[in-house]
Short mmCIF file of C-alpha atoms and ligand atoms in Angstrom, two decimals:
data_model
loop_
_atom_site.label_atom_id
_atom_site.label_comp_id
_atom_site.label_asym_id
_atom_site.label_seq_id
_atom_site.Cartn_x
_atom_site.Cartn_y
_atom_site.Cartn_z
CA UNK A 1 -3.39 28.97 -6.45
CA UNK A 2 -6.80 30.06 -4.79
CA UNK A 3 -9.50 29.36 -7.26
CA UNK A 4 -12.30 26.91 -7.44
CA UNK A 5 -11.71 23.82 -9.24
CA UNK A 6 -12.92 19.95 -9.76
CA UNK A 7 -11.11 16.79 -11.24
CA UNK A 8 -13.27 13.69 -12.21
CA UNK A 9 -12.89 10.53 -12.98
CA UNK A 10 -14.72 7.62 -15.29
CA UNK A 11 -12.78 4.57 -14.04
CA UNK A 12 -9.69 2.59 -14.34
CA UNK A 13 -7.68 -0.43 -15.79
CA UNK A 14 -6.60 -1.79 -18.78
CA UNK A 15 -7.34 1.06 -21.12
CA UNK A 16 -4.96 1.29 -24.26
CA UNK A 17 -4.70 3.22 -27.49
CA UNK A 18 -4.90 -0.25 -29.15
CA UNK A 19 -7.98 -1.32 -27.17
CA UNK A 20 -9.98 1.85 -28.22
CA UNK A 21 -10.79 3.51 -31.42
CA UNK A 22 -11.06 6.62 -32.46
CA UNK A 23 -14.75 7.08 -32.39
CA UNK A 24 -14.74 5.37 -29.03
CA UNK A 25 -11.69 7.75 -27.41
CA UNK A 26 -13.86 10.65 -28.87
CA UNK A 27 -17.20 9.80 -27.09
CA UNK A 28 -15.28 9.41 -23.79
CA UNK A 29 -13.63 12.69 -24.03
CA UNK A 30 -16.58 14.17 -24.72
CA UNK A 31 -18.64 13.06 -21.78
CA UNK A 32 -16.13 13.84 -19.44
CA UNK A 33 -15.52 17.27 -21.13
CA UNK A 34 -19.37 18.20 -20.54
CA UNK A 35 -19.32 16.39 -17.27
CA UNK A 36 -16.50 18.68 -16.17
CA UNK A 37 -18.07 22.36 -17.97
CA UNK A 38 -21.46 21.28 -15.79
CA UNK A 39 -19.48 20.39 -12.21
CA UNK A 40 -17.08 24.38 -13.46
CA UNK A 41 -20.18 25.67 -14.02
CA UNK A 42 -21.75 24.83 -10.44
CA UNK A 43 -18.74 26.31 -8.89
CA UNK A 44 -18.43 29.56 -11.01
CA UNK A 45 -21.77 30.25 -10.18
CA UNK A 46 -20.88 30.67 -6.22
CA UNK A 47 -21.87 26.89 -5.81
CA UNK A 48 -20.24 24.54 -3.15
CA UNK A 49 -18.20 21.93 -3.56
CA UNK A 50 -20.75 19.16 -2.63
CA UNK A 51 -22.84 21.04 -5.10
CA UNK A 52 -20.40 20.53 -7.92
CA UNK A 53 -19.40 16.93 -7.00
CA UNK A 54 -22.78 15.60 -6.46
CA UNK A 55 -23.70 16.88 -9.87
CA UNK A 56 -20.79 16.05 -11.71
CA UNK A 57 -20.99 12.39 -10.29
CA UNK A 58 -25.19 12.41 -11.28
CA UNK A 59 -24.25 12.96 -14.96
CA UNK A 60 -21.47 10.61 -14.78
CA UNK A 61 -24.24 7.95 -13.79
CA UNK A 62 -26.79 8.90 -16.71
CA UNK A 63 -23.95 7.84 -19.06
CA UNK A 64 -23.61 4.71 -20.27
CA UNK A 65 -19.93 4.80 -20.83
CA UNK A 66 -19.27 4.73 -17.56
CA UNK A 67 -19.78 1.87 -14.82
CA UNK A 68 -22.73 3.87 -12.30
CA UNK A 69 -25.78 4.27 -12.87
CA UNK A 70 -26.95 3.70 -16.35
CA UNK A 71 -24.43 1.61 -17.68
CA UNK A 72 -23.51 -0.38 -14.73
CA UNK A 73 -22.25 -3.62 -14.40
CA UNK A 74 -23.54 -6.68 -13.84
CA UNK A 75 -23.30 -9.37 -10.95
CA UNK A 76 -22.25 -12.99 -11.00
CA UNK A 77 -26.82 -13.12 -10.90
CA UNK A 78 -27.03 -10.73 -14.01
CA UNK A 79 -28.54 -8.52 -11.33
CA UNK A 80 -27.36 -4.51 -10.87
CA UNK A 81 -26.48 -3.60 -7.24
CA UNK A 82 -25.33 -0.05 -7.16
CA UNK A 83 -22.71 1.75 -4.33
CA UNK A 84 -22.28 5.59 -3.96
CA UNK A 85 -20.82 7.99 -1.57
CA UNK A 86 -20.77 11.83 -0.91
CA UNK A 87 -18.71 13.71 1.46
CA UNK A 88 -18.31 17.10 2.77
CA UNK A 89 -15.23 18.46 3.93
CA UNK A 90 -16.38 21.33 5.39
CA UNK A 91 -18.42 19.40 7.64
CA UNK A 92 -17.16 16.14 7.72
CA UNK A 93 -21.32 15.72 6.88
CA UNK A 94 -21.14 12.03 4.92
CA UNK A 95 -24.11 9.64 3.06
CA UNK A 96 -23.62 6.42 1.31
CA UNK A 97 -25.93 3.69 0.06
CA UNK A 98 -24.81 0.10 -1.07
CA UNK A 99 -26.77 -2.49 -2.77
CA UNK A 100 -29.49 -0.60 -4.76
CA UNK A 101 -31.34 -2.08 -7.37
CA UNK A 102 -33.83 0.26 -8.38
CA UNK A 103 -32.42 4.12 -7.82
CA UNK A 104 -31.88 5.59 -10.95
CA UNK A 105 -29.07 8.02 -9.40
CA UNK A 106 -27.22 6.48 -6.28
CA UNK A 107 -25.32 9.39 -5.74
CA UNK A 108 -28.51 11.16 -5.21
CA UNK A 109 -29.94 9.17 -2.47
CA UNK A 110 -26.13 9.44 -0.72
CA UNK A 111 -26.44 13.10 -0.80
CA UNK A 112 -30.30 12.52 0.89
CA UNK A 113 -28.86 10.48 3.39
CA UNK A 114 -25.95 13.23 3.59
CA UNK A 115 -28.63 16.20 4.27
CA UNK A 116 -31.64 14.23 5.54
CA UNK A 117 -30.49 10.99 7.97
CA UNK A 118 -28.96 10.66 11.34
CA UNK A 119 -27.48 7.92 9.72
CA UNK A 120 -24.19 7.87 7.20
CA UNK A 121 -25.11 4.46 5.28
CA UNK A 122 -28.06 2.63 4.08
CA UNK A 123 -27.73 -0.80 2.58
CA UNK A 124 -30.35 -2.47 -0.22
CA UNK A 125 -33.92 -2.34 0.51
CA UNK A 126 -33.57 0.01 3.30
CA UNK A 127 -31.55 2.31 0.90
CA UNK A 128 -33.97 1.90 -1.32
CA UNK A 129 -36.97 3.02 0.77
CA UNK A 130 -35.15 5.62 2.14
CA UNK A 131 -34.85 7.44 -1.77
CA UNK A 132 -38.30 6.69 -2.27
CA UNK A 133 -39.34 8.34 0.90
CA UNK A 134 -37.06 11.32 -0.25
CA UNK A 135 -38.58 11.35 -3.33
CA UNK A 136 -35.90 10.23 -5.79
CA UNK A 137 -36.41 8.26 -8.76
CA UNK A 138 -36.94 4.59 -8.82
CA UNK A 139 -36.34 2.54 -11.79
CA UNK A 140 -36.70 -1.11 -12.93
CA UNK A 141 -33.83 -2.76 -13.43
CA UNK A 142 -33.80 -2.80 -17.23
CA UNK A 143 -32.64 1.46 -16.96
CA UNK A 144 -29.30 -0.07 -16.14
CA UNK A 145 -29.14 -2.44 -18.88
CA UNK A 146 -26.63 -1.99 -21.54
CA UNK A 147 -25.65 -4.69 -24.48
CA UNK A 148 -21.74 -3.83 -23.65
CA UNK A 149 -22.02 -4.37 -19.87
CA UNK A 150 -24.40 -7.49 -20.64
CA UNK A 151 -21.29 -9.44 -23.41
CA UNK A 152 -19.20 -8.27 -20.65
CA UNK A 153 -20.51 -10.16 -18.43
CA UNK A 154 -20.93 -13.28 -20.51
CA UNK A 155 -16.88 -13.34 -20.83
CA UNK A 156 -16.36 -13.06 -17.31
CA UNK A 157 -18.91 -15.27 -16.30
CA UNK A 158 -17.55 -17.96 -19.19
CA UNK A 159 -13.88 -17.48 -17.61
CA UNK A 160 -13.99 -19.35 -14.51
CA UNK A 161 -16.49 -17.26 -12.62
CA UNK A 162 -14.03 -14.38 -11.96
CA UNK A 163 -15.24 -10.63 -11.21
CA UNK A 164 -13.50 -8.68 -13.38
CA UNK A 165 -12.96 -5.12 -13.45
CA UNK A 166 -14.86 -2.81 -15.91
CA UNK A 167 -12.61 -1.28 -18.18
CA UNK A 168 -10.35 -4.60 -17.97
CA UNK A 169 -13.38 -6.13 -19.61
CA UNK A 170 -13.91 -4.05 -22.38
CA UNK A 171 -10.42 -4.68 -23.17
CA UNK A 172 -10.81 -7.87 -22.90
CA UNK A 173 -13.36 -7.55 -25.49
CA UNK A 174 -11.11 -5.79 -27.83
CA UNK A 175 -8.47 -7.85 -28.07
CA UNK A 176 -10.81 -10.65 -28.75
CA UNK A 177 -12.48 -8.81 -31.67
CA UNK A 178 -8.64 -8.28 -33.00
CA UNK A 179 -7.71 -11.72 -32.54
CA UNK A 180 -11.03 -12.58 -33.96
CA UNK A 181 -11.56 -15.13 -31.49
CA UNK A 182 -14.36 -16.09 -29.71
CA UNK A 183 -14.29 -13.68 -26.74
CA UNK A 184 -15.00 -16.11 -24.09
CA UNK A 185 -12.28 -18.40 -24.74
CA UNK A 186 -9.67 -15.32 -23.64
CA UNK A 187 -7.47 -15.62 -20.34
CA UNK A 188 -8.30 -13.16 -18.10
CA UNK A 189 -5.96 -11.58 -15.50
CA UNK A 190 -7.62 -11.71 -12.31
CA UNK A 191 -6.57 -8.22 -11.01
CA UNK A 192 -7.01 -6.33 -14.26
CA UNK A 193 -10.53 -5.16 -13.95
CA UNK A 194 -12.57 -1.51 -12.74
CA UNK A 195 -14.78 1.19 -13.59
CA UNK A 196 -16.25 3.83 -11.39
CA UNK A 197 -16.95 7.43 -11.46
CA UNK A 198 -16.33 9.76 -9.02
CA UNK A 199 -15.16 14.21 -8.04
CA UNK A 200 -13.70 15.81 -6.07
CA UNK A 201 -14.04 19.91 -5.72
CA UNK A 202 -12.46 22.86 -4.01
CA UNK A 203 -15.03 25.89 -4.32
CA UNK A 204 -14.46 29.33 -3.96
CA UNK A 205 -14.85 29.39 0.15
CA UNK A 206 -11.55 26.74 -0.07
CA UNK A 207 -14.13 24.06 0.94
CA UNK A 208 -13.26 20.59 0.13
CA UNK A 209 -16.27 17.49 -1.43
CA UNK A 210 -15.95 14.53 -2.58
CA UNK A 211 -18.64 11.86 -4.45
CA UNK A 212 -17.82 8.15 -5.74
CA UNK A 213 -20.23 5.97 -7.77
CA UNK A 214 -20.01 2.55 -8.99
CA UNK A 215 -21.91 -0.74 -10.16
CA UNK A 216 -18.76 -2.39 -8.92
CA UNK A 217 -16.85 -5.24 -10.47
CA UNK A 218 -18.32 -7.11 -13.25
CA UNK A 219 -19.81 -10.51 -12.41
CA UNK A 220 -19.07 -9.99 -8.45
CA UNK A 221 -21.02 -12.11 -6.06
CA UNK A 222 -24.40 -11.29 -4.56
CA UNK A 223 -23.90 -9.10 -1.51
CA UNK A 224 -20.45 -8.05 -2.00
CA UNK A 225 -19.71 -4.67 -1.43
CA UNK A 226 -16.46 -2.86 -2.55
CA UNK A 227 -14.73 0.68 -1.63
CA UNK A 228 -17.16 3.05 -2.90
CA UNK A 229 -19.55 3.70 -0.03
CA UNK A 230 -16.61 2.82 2.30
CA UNK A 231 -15.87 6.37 3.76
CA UNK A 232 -11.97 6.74 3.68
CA UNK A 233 -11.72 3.90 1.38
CA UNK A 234 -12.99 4.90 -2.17
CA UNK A 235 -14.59 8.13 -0.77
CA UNK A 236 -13.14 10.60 2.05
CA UNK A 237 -13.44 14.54 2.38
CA UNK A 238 -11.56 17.00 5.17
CA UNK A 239 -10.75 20.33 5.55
CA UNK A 240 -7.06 19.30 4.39
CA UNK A 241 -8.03 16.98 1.14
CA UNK A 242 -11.17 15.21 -0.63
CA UNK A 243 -10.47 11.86 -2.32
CA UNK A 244 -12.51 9.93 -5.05
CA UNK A 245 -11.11 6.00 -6.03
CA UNK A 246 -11.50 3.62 -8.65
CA UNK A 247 -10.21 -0.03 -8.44
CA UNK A 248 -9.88 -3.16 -6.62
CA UNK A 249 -12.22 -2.32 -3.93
CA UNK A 250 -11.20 -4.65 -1.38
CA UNK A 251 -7.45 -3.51 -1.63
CA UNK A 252 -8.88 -0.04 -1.19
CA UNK A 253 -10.37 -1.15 1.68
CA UNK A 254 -7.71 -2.40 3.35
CA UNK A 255 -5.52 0.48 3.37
CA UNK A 256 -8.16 2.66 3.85
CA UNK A 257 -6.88 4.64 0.53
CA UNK A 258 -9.01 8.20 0.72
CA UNK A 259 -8.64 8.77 4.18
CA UNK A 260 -4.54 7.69 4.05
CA UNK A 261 -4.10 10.74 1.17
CA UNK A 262 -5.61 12.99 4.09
CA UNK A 263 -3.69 11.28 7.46
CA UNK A 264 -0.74 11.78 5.67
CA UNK A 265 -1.00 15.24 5.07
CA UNK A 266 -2.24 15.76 7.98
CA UNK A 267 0.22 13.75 10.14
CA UNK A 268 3.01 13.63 8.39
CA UNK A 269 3.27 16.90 6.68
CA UNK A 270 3.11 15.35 3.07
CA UNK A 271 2.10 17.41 -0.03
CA UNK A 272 -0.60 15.82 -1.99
CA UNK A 273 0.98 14.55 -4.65
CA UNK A 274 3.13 13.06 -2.42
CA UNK A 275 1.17 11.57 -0.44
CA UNK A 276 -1.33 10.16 -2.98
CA UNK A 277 1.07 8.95 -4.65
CA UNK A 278 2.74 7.09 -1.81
CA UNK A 279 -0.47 5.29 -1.66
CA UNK A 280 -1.51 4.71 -5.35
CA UNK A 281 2.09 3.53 -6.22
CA UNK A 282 3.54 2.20 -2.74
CA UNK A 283 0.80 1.06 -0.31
CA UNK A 284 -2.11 0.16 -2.82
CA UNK A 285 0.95 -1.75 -5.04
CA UNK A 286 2.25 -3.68 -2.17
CA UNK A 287 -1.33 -5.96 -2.22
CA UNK A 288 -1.48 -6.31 -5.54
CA UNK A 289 -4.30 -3.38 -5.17
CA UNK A 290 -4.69 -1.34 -8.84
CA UNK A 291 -6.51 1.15 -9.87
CA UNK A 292 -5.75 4.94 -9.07
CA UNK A 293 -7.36 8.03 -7.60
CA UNK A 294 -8.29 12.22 -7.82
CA UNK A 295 -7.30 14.21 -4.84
CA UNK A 296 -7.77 17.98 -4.29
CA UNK A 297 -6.28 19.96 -1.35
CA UNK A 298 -7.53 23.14 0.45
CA UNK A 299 -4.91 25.04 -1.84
CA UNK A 300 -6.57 24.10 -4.81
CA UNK A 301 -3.68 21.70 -5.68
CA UNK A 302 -4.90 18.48 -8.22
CA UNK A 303 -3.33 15.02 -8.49
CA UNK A 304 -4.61 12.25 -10.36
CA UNK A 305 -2.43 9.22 -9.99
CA UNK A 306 -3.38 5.75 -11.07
CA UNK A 307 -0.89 2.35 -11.18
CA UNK A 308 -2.95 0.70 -14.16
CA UNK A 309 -2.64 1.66 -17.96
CA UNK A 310 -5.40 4.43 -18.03
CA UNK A 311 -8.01 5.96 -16.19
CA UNK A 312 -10.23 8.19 -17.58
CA UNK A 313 -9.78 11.23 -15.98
CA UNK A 314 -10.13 15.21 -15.84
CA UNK A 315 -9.93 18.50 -14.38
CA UNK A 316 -11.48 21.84 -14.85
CA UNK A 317 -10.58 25.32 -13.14
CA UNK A 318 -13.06 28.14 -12.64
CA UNK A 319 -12.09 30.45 -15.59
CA UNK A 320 -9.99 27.99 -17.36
CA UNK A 321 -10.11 25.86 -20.18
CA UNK A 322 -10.75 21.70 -18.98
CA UNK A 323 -8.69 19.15 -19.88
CA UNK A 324 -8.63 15.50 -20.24
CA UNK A 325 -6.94 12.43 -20.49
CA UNK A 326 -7.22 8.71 -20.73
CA UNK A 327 -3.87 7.13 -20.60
CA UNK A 328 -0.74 7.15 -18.93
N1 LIG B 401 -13.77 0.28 -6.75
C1 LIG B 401 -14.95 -0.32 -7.34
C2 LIG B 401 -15.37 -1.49 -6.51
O1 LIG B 401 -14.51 -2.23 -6.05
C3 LIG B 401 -14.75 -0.79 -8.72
C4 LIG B 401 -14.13 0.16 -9.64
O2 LIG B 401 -13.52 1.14 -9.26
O3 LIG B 401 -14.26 -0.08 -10.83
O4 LIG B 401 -16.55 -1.71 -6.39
#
């Protein structure tokens, strides 16, 4: 296996057939079918991997499906504070920002701290300058703002103050509507909450990139900040793999997720199924950490493993037809 290839994904947690409809499964599939043609396009064109990820990840953020960018969620303030990361394998060259309020495309201003900073992350206003500087575009808050994200919000915020992971939340939301009960009054599991997007890429020079993106958890406190600009947390590229995560951030923190899919390659001689999996199943499971991850290896090799019900989720080879999925 030699060619060029990237794998996304659009989050996840509690997503089931009987949370979603048809019309709802369709627009998903959709958006991450163009997502991945754009990110297969980059890299049949000659294009790098940090190319394709960093593009892939921008158009995951201008859809409001997913939990970046437009769409994100909201924090226990009803406030937006936005996290992304890009890496590049190749170089171990790495930009993150954390805490943005007003950049329409986080995982823009990580790639400007990526090409144009001595420095690897930037945190809220300082982030913030730093895009404007750069040139990016700032928004008000309202581009963020959408009505699902906002009832979302409302529920958690109405159940005992908990931040609750995206997707969790919208199925929250379902079963509510199917219940026909008022949504608020529903129990929510603590740990069954995420959303995120993220890529990873192997281009035609066997170079390895990875980009993560994320509003975070709904209704999470001011300030906190999760595994997505956490380099070898929720975001990690090397010349042996490149890693993109979605979930609990803190648990992804803790064992250092990305980077572990790597080490263990590295160190212990692991393929990377293997050794993702030890980590989405094994390590992440033993903290009560969910959620799941994409990994791609110098070989061109793809693994997408997740411990939740779904995660939206895709791959796309140079010359090949894409495919995606959504459940287990
Ligand atoms: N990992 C993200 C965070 O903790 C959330 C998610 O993946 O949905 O901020």
């Amino acid at each position: 296996m030699n060619s060029a290839v990237i794998a996304i994904h659009g989050g996840a947690g509690t997503i089931t057939r009987a949370a979603m409809d048809a019309q709802r499964e369709r627009e998903y599939t959709e958006a991450l079918e163009h997502v991945l043609r754009e990110g297969q396009r980059v890299l049949a064109g000659g294009g790098s991997a940090l190319d394709a990820v960093t593009e892939a990840v921008r158009l995951l953020e201008d859809c409001p499906l997913f939990n970046a960018g437009k769409g994100a969620v909201l924090t226990h303030a009803g406030t937006y504070e936005l996290d992304a990361s890009v890496m590049d394998g190749a170089t171990l060259n790495a930009g993150a920002i954390t805490c943005v309020k007003r950049v329409r495309n986080p995982v823009l201003a990580a790639r400007a701290v990526l090409e144009h900073s001595e420095h690897v992350l930037f945190a809220a206003e300082g982030a913030e300058a730093f895009a404007e500087a750069q040139g990016l575009e700032l928004v008000s808050p309202d581009y963020y703002f959408t009505q699902a994200r906002h009832d979302q919000w409302q529920r958690a915020r109405a159940t005992a103050g908990m931040a609750l992971l995206d997707h969790d939340a919208a199925a929250l939301a379902a079963q509510a509507a199917r219940a026909k009960q008022p949504e608020g009054t529903d129990p929510i599991d603590p740990d069954r909450k995420f959303g995120t997007v993220g890529a990873v890429a192997r281009d035609a020079r066997g170079n390895l990139a990875a980009a993560t993106s994320t509003g975070g958890v709904t209704n999470k406190q001011v300030g906190r900040v999760g595994d997505t600009p956490v380099f070898g947390a929720g975001c990690y590229a090397d010349d042996v793999a490149a890693v993109s995560a979605t979930g609990t951030g803190e648990m992804f923190i803790r064992t250092v997720a990305a980077f572990d899919v790597s080490a263990q390659m590295r160190y212990a001689g692991l393929s990377l199924e293997e050794s993702a999996r030890r980590v989405v199943m094994e390590k992440l499971t033993a903290i009560n950490g969910r959620g799941g991850l994409i990994a791609v290896d110098r070989a061109g090799n793809v693994t997408l493993p997740f411990n939740t019900e779904g995660m939206y989720r895709g791959i796309a080879r140079v010359g090949e037809p894409v495919n995606v999925w959504i459940y287990g």
